[in-house]
């Protein structure tokens, strides 16, 4: 599938899923702006990025808007080293780095990677993403808790959020204090309402309408909290569920609004998208294969620290490159399929493989 597809309105806080799809179908390369697809905006400021929930969660199989995370297998294979394998990287350096990774995954040093070894590696790389999120959260929490009392109210967060959007911080704080109308545009108001709902979901019982640093982490990164993971699943099901039974059928999971495909290029992308979602629904998400995905099944699927999921992912990753069908991964196989594992293609993958190893 074309890379543009995976970035459809990733942040579902402000824009309904079907509206995202309609927007994308008009221009298959369109990339909606952060928090909004309704109007052109300048890139999000550093302050805004620090205090807003991220559009994308590394190491989580599904986006907040219900679309599959197309970079998932690279994220759980490379961990925090993902950025080192960009398209402009020197192939020889990438090749050397990939060989180094192979030797680390190959725990028993038998020159092949088993599913169990890959599972262990995936869990380690997922933990790296978790640690990185926790590190970033400390800075984010400090930005919304300037007095350092260890707690942030919704009103304090609201002031910082609106300041990051260009509003005068002192004026906003004064108006909130006096319960005056903030006179916000409709888009900003919608975003605030969605953030408020998410805020109170992150407030662990007994609810005190204050978030501490751990709760703020759950607010920004729902994958760090079982309760917020449930909330994320609930939001996804709500967007996709057409009959209101709080479950997903295959047709609901792969459905697209009628009349949104305007040319053959868009049709081809849609066909690929449907095929990939159908495969994921039937082979992975619907764990009991009854044709229905419950919230519990979707929650298990999306839990990044689920070891059973990690083992399944390990088997799938090995199967992609397992040319000799021995259910293990050899170095020449991983180098040949480097684009799948790293996003970077090595043109001379087979040259002196065993010699370098």
Tab-separated table of C-alpha atoms in Angstrom:
chain	number	residue	atom	x	y	z
A	1	UNK	CA	0.000	0.000	0.000
A	2	UNK	CA	1.154	3.546	-0.670
A	3	UNK	CA	2.809	5.182	2.299
A	4	UNK	CA	0.345	8.072	2.295
A	5	UNK	CA	-2.485	5.841	3.350
A	6	UNK	CA	-1.192	5.050	6.800
A	7	UNK	CA	-1.239	8.688	7.865
A	8	UNK	CA	-4.964	9.292	7.379
A	9	UNK	CA	-6.062	11.512	10.249
A	10	UNK	CA	-4.089	9.444	12.757
A	11	UNK	CA	-5.342	11.562	15.627
A	12	UNK	CA	-9.023	10.735	16.114
A	13	UNK	CA	-9.518	13.348	18.805
A	14	UNK	CA	-10.922	15.947	16.450
A	15	UNK	CA	-12.077	14.242	13.271
A	16	UNK	CA	-14.543	11.346	12.767
A	17	UNK	CA	-13.100	8.321	10.993
A	18	UNK	CA	-15.371	8.437	7.931
A	19	UNK	CA	-14.587	12.109	7.361
A	20	UNK	CA	-10.878	11.227	7.437
A	21	UNK	CA	-11.419	8.592	4.735
A	22	UNK	CA	-13.385	10.981	2.516
A	23	UNK	CA	-10.657	13.601	2.800
A	24	UNK	CA	-7.958	11.125	1.873
A	25	UNK	CA	-9.820	9.759	-1.102
A	26	UNK	CA	-9.803	13.187	-2.714
A	27	UNK	CA	-6.002	13.260	-2.600
A	28	UNK	CA	-4.214	9.999	-1.940
A	29	UNK	CA	-1.111	11.862	-0.803
A	30	UNK	CA	-2.886	14.245	1.579
A	31	UNK	CA	-1.525	14.462	5.116
A	32	UNK	CA	-3.943	16.206	7.496
A	33	UNK	CA	-2.416	18.671	9.933
A	34	UNK	CA	-1.938	17.774	13.585
A	35	UNK	CA	-5.255	17.773	15.486
A	36	UNK	CA	-7.206	19.004	12.484
A	37	UNK	CA	-8.140	18.118	8.932
A	38	UNK	CA	-10.513	21.042	8.453
A	39	UNK	CA	-8.110	23.839	7.522
A	40	UNK	CA	-4.469	24.446	6.683
A	41	UNK	CA	-2.345	25.221	9.704
A	42	UNK	CA	1.290	25.852	10.410
A	43	UNK	CA	3.224	22.911	11.874
A	44	UNK	CA	2.599	22.227	15.550
A	45	UNK	CA	4.885	24.179	17.828
A	46	UNK	CA	7.376	22.445	20.102
A	47	UNK	CA	5.253	23.366	23.131
A	48	UNK	CA	2.136	21.966	21.496
A	49	UNK	CA	3.855	18.696	20.636
A	50	UNK	CA	5.064	18.365	24.232
A	51	UNK	CA	1.623	18.529	25.833
A	52	UNK	CA	-0.635	16.917	23.215
A	53	UNK	CA	-1.216	13.172	22.977
A	54	UNK	CA	0.983	12.011	20.064
A	55	UNK	CA	-0.645	11.211	16.735
A	56	UNK	CA	1.180	7.884	16.603
A	57	UNK	CA	2.103	5.350	19.288
A	58	UNK	CA	5.265	3.345	18.599
A	59	UNK	CA	4.937	-0.398	19.152
A	60	UNK	CA	1.104	-0.417	19.121
A	61	UNK	CA	-0.528	-2.404	16.319
A	62	UNK	CA	-3.391	-0.006	15.625
A	63	UNK	CA	-3.637	3.753	15.380
A	64	UNK	CA	-6.050	5.834	17.451
A	65	UNK	CA	-8.285	6.245	14.387
A	66	UNK	CA	-8.599	2.495	13.829
A	67	UNK	CA	-6.096	2.147	10.988
A	68	UNK	CA	-3.399	-0.500	11.128
A	69	UNK	CA	0.084	0.668	12.107
A	70	UNK	CA	2.002	-0.047	8.909
A	71	UNK	CA	5.383	0.486	10.597
A	72	UNK	CA	4.668	-1.865	13.487
A	73	UNK	CA	7.042	-4.694	12.556
A	74	UNK	CA	9.892	-2.227	11.994
A	75	UNK	CA	9.167	-0.516	15.314
A	76	UNK	CA	9.318	-3.754	17.290
A	77	UNK	CA	12.379	-4.992	15.424
A	78	UNK	CA	14.471	-1.813	15.590
A	79	UNK	CA	13.204	-0.154	18.757
A	80	UNK	CA	14.789	3.240	19.367
A	81	UNK	CA	17.205	2.625	16.466
A	82	UNK	CA	14.480	3.128	13.845
A	83	UNK	CA	15.706	6.556	12.796
A	84	UNK	CA	19.120	5.158	11.932
A	85	UNK	CA	17.622	3.253	9.003
A	86	UNK	CA	16.258	6.088	6.894
A	87	UNK	CA	16.189	6.147	3.103
A	88	UNK	CA	19.250	8.395	2.876
A	89	UNK	CA	21.452	6.209	5.061
A	90	UNK	CA	24.591	4.708	3.546
A	91	UNK	CA	23.767	1.085	2.513
A	92	UNK	CA	27.059	-0.335	3.768
A	93	UNK	CA	26.501	1.194	7.208
A	94	UNK	CA	22.925	-0.116	7.298
A	95	UNK	CA	24.147	-3.550	6.312
A	96	UNK	CA	26.692	-3.580	9.108
A	97	UNK	CA	24.097	-2.393	11.607
A	98	UNK	CA	21.639	-5.083	10.536
A	99	UNK	CA	24.294	-7.771	10.970
A	100	UNK	CA	24.945	-6.455	14.481
A	101	UNK	CA	21.249	-6.663	15.285
A	102	UNK	CA	21.085	-10.236	13.985
A	103	UNK	CA	23.908	-11.305	16.288
A	104	UNK	CA	22.077	-9.781	19.274
A	105	UNK	CA	18.781	-11.482	18.425
A	106	UNK	CA	20.590	-14.812	17.964
A	107	UNK	CA	20.897	-15.430	21.694
A	108	UNK	CA	22.298	-18.974	21.526
A	109	UNK	CA	24.753	-18.064	18.730
A	110	UNK	CA	23.679	-20.889	16.394
A	111	UNK	CA	23.568	-18.465	13.439
A	112	UNK	CA	19.791	-18.638	13.141
A	113	UNK	CA	16.939	-16.843	14.893
A	114	UNK	CA	14.061	-18.872	16.310
A	115	UNK	CA	10.562	-17.597	17.058
A	116	UNK	CA	11.345	-17.598	20.780
A	117	UNK	CA	14.489	-15.531	20.238
A	118	UNK	CA	12.561	-13.081	18.064
A	119	UNK	CA	9.778	-12.913	20.666
A	120	UNK	CA	12.304	-11.990	23.368
A	121	UNK	CA	13.778	-9.327	21.080
A	122	UNK	CA	10.347	-7.846	20.266
A	123	UNK	CA	9.536	-7.540	23.955
A	124	UNK	CA	12.883	-5.798	24.567
A	125	UNK	CA	12.321	-3.326	21.724
A	126	UNK	CA	8.763	-2.633	22.898
A	127	UNK	CA	10.135	-1.891	26.353
A	128	UNK	CA	12.535	0.590	24.725
A	129	UNK	CA	9.563	2.462	23.270
A	130	UNK	CA	7.933	2.438	26.707
A	131	UNK	CA	11.051	3.844	28.342
A	132	UNK	CA	11.353	6.538	25.690
A	133	UNK	CA	7.715	7.557	26.249
A	134	UNK	CA	8.298	7.769	30.006
A	135	UNK	CA	11.365	9.931	29.461
A	136	UNK	CA	9.463	12.289	27.164
A	137	UNK	CA	6.555	12.360	29.615
A	138	UNK	CA	8.772	13.815	32.346
A	139	UNK	CA	9.478	16.836	30.133
A	140	UNK	CA	5.841	17.088	29.070
A	141	UNK	CA	4.592	16.952	32.658
A	142	UNK	CA	7.094	19.610	33.694
A	143	UNK	CA	5.703	21.852	30.934
A	144	UNK	CA	2.171	21.697	32.373
A	145	UNK	CA	3.213	21.669	36.041
A	146	UNK	CA	5.414	24.758	36.339
A	147	UNK	CA	4.883	25.085	40.102
A	148	UNK	CA	6.211	21.549	40.552
A	149	UNK	CA	3.530	20.400	42.994
A	150	UNK	CA	3.247	17.044	41.230
A	151	UNK	CA	-0.390	17.519	40.159
A	152	UNK	CA	-2.094	19.229	37.235
A	153	UNK	CA	-5.734	20.312	37.079
A	154	UNK	CA	-7.781	20.264	33.899
A	155	UNK	CA	-7.909	24.079	33.965
A	156	UNK	CA	-4.115	24.294	34.249
A	157	UNK	CA	-3.750	21.980	31.286
A	158	UNK	CA	-6.372	23.948	29.325
A	159	UNK	CA	-4.403	27.151	29.805
A	160	UNK	CA	-1.163	25.545	28.561
A	161	UNK	CA	-2.903	23.909	25.605
A	162	UNK	CA	-4.529	27.157	24.447
A	163	UNK	CA	-1.267	29.045	24.960
A	164	UNK	CA	0.430	26.516	22.666
A	165	UNK	CA	-2.252	27.307	20.061
A	166	UNK	CA	-1.372	31.021	20.124
A	167	UNK	CA	-3.758	32.329	22.768
A	168	UNK	CA	-2.494	34.757	25.428
A	169	UNK	CA	-1.742	32.582	28.453
A	170	UNK	CA	-2.463	35.239	31.089
A	171	UNK	CA	-5.734	36.270	29.461
A	172	UNK	CA	-6.923	32.676	29.160
A	173	UNK	CA	-6.008	31.919	32.780
A	174	UNK	CA	-7.910	34.997	33.969
A	175	UNK	CA	-10.996	34.147	31.913
A	176	UNK	CA	-11.027	30.554	33.182
A	177	UNK	CA	-10.612	31.784	36.753
A	178	UNK	CA	-13.607	34.114	36.328
A	179	UNK	CA	-15.667	31.532	34.383
A	180	UNK	CA	-15.778	33.843	31.352
A	181	UNK	CA	-16.465	32.707	27.794
A	182	UNK	CA	-13.177	31.922	26.019
A	183	UNK	CA	-14.713	32.621	22.592
A	184	UNK	CA	-13.008	29.646	20.928
A	185	UNK	CA	-13.537	28.633	17.323
A	186	UNK	CA	-15.556	25.475	16.759
A	187	UNK	CA	-12.559	23.330	15.852
A	188	UNK	CA	-10.540	24.240	18.954
A	189	UNK	CA	-13.612	23.703	21.139
A	190	UNK	CA	-14.133	20.210	19.686
A	191	UNK	CA	-10.503	19.311	20.335
A	192	UNK	CA	-10.762	20.536	23.914
A	193	UNK	CA	-13.911	18.487	24.540
A	194	UNK	CA	-12.182	15.342	23.262
A	195	UNK	CA	-9.093	16.049	25.335
A	196	UNK	CA	-11.261	16.644	28.398
A	197	UNK	CA	-12.935	13.256	28.005
A	198	UNK	CA	-9.529	11.599	27.669
A	199	UNK	CA	-8.227	13.606	30.667
A	200	UNK	CA	-10.932	12.338	33.023
A	201	UNK	CA	-10.499	8.786	31.740
A	202	UNK	CA	-6.835	8.987	32.769
A	203	UNK	CA	-7.783	10.178	36.265
A	204	UNK	CA	-7.496	6.958	38.265
A	205	UNK	CA	-10.134	6.304	40.944
A	206	UNK	CA	-10.886	7.823	43.284
A	207	UNK	CA	-11.198	10.641	40.746
A	208	UNK	CA	-9.890	13.967	42.039
A	209	UNK	CA	-9.770	15.797	38.682
A	210	UNK	CA	-5.996	16.056	39.115
A	211	UNK	CA	-3.410	14.116	37.137
A	212	UNK	CA	-0.090	13.126	38.653
A	213	UNK	CA	2.899	12.256	36.463
A	214	UNK	CA	1.875	8.604	36.026
A	215	UNK	CA	-1.697	9.531	35.127
A	216	UNK	CA	-0.423	12.160	32.708
A	217	UNK	CA	1.650	9.439	31.048
A	218	UNK	CA	-1.570	7.453	30.559
A	219	UNK	CA	-3.232	10.570	29.142
A	220	UNK	CA	-0.493	10.975	26.521
A	221	UNK	CA	0.230	7.262	26.030
A	222	UNK	CA	-2.841	5.048	26.631
A	223	UNK	CA	-0.751	1.931	25.964
A	224	UNK	CA	0.844	2.447	29.410
A	225	UNK	CA	-2.407	1.876	31.290
A	226	UNK	CA	-4.867	-0.999	31.102
A	227	UNK	CA	-7.720	1.380	31.806
A	228	UNK	CA	-6.682	3.791	29.052
A	229	UNK	CA	-6.083	0.921	26.651
A	230	UNK	CA	-9.721	-0.050	27.236
A	231	UNK	CA	-10.720	3.551	26.545
A	232	UNK	CA	-8.718	3.564	23.304
A	233	UNK	CA	-10.404	0.316	22.201
A	234	UNK	CA	-13.821	1.719	23.082
A	235	UNK	CA	-13.179	4.801	20.933
A	236	UNK	CA	-12.022	2.704	17.962
A	237	UNK	CA	-15.030	0.381	18.193
A	238	UNK	CA	-17.359	3.372	18.466
A	239	UNK	CA	-15.984	4.778	15.200
A	240	UNK	CA	-16.198	1.489	13.293
A	241	UNK	CA	-19.309	-0.122	14.808
A	242	UNK	CA	-22.254	0.491	12.453
A	243	UNK	CA	-25.047	-1.365	14.263
A	244	UNK	CA	-24.260	-0.283	17.811
A	245	UNK	CA	-23.668	-3.760	19.274
A	246	UNK	CA	-20.173	-2.780	20.524
A	247	UNK	CA	-18.596	-5.530	18.443
A	248	UNK	CA	-17.010	-5.535	15.009
A	249	UNK	CA	-17.880	-7.739	12.063
A	250	UNK	CA	-15.516	-8.147	9.126
A	251	UNK	CA	-17.680	-5.884	6.954
A	252	UNK	CA	-17.565	-3.148	9.600
A	253	UNK	CA	-13.822	-3.481	9.987
A	254	UNK	CA	-13.108	-3.146	6.254
A	255	UNK	CA	-15.938	-0.839	5.195
A	256	UNK	CA	-15.347	2.354	3.249
A	257	UNK	CA	-17.959	5.058	2.592
A	258	UNK	CA	-19.685	4.814	-0.783
A	259	UNK	CA	-18.560	7.157	-3.541
A	260	UNK	CA	-15.142	8.122	-2.210
A	261	UNK	CA	-13.019	6.493	-4.928
A	262	UNK	CA	-12.479	8.891	-7.824
A	263	UNK	CA	-9.727	7.276	-9.897
A	264	UNK	CA	-7.935	3.994	-10.489
A	265	UNK	CA	-4.999	4.931	-8.264
A	266	UNK	CA	-7.346	5.509	-5.349
A	267	UNK	CA	-9.202	2.285	-6.192
A	268	UNK	CA	-5.980	0.270	-6.123
A	269	UNK	CA	-5.051	1.739	-2.740
A	270	UNK	CA	-8.498	0.980	-1.370
A	271	UNK	CA	-8.327	-2.614	-2.650
A	272	UNK	CA	-4.958	-3.141	-0.947
A	273	UNK	CA	-6.239	-1.533	2.249
A	274	UNK	CA	-9.282	-3.816	2.351
A	275	UNK	CA	-7.176	-6.934	1.687
A	276	UNK	CA	-4.740	-6.109	4.481
A	277	UNK	CA	-7.487	-5.361	7.003
A	278	UNK	CA	-9.375	-8.539	6.062
A	279	UNK	CA	-6.232	-10.624	6.561
A	280	UNK	CA	-5.473	-8.997	9.934
A	281	UNK	CA	-9.085	-9.392	11.106
A	282	UNK	CA	-9.389	-13.064	10.168
A	283	UNK	CA	-5.897	-14.297	11.029
A	284	UNK	CA	-4.924	-12.219	14.062
A	285	UNK	CA	-7.541	-10.011	15.742
A	286	UNK	CA	-10.458	-12.488	15.733
A	287	UNK	CA	-8.682	-14.892	18.041
A	288	UNK	CA	-11.510	-17.455	18.305
A	289	UNK	CA	-12.339	-17.197	14.583
A	290	UNK	CA	-16.082	-16.716	15.079
A	291	UNK	CA	-16.306	-13.809	12.642
A	292	UNK	CA	-16.820	-11.256	15.413
A	293	UNK	CA	-14.216	-9.103	17.172
A	294	UNK	CA	-15.171	-8.189	20.718
A	295	UNK	CA	-13.684	-5.331	22.720
A	296	UNK	CA	-11.775	-7.929	24.750
A	297	UNK	CA	-10.210	-9.415	21.607
A	298	UNK	CA	-9.280	-5.990	20.284
A	299	UNK	CA	-7.789	-5.028	23.642
A	300	UNK	CA	-5.605	-8.146	23.693
A	301	UNK	CA	-4.562	-7.464	20.106
A	302	UNK	CA	-3.525	-3.899	20.903
A	303	UNK	CA	-1.724	-4.603	24.179
A	304	UNK	CA	1.963	-4.014	23.312
A	305	UNK	CA	3.188	-6.055	26.293
A	306	UNK	CA	1.159	-9.162	25.430
A	307	UNK	CA	3.766	-11.944	25.155
A	308	UNK	CA	1.449	-14.201	23.134
A	309	UNK	CA	1.043	-11.419	20.562
A	310	UNK	CA	4.807	-10.959	20.500
A	311	UNK	CA	5.284	-14.649	19.727
A	312	UNK	CA	2.729	-14.489	16.912
A	313	UNK	CA	4.412	-11.409	15.518
A	314	UNK	CA	7.787	-13.165	15.704
A	315	UNK	CA	6.428	-16.120	13.709
A	316	UNK	CA	4.910	-13.812	11.103
A	317	UNK	CA	8.125	-11.835	10.709
A	318	UNK	CA	10.169	-14.993	10.277
A	319	UNK	CA	7.673	-16.408	7.764
A	320	UNK	CA	8.094	-13.366	5.507
A	321	UNK	CA	11.806	-14.071	4.954
A	322	UNK	CA	12.005	-17.826	5.642
A	323	UNK	CA	12.961	-18.947	2.139
A	324	UNK	CA	14.309	-22.352	3.212
A	325	UNK	CA	11.147	-23.032	5.243
A	326	UNK	CA	12.985	-24.134	8.396
A	327	UNK	CA	10.931	-21.789	10.644
A	328	UNK	CA	14.088	-19.916	11.613
A	329	UNK	CA	15.720	-16.794	10.216
A	330	UNK	CA	19.242	-16.910	8.783
A	331	UNK	CA	21.474	-13.882	8.213
A	332	UNK	CA	21.263	-14.016	4.415
A	333	UNK	CA	17.456	-14.087	4.673
A	334	UNK	CA	17.247	-11.047	6.929
A	335	UNK	CA	19.660	-9.135	4.685
A	336	UNK	CA	17.692	-10.047	1.579
A	337	UNK	CA	14.454	-8.854	3.190
A	338	UNK	CA	16.047	-5.837	4.879
A	339	UNK	CA	13.391	-3.487	3.512
A	340	UNK	CA	10.692	-5.374	5.428
A	341	UNK	CA	12.609	-5.333	8.708
A	342	UNK	CA	14.150	-1.864	8.521
A	343	UNK	CA	12.490	0.075	5.723
A	344	UNK	CA	15.908	0.295	4.035
A	345	UNK	CA	16.785	-1.829	1.012
A	346	UNK	CA	20.305	-3.253	0.731
A	347	UNK	CA	21.177	-3.703	-2.934
A	348	UNK	CA	24.178	-5.963	-2.309
A	349	UNK	CA	22.685	-8.056	0.489
A	350	UNK	CA	24.211	-11.372	-0.589
A	351	UNK	CA	27.790	-10.204	-1.014
A	352	UNK	CA	30.148	-11.978	1.382
A	353	UNK	CA	27.358	-12.547	3.923
A	354	UNK	CA	28.987	-15.408	5.767
A	355	UNK	CA	32.405	-13.875	5.504
A	356	UNK	CA	31.276	-10.671	7.241
A	357	UNK	CA	29.250	-12.631	9.806
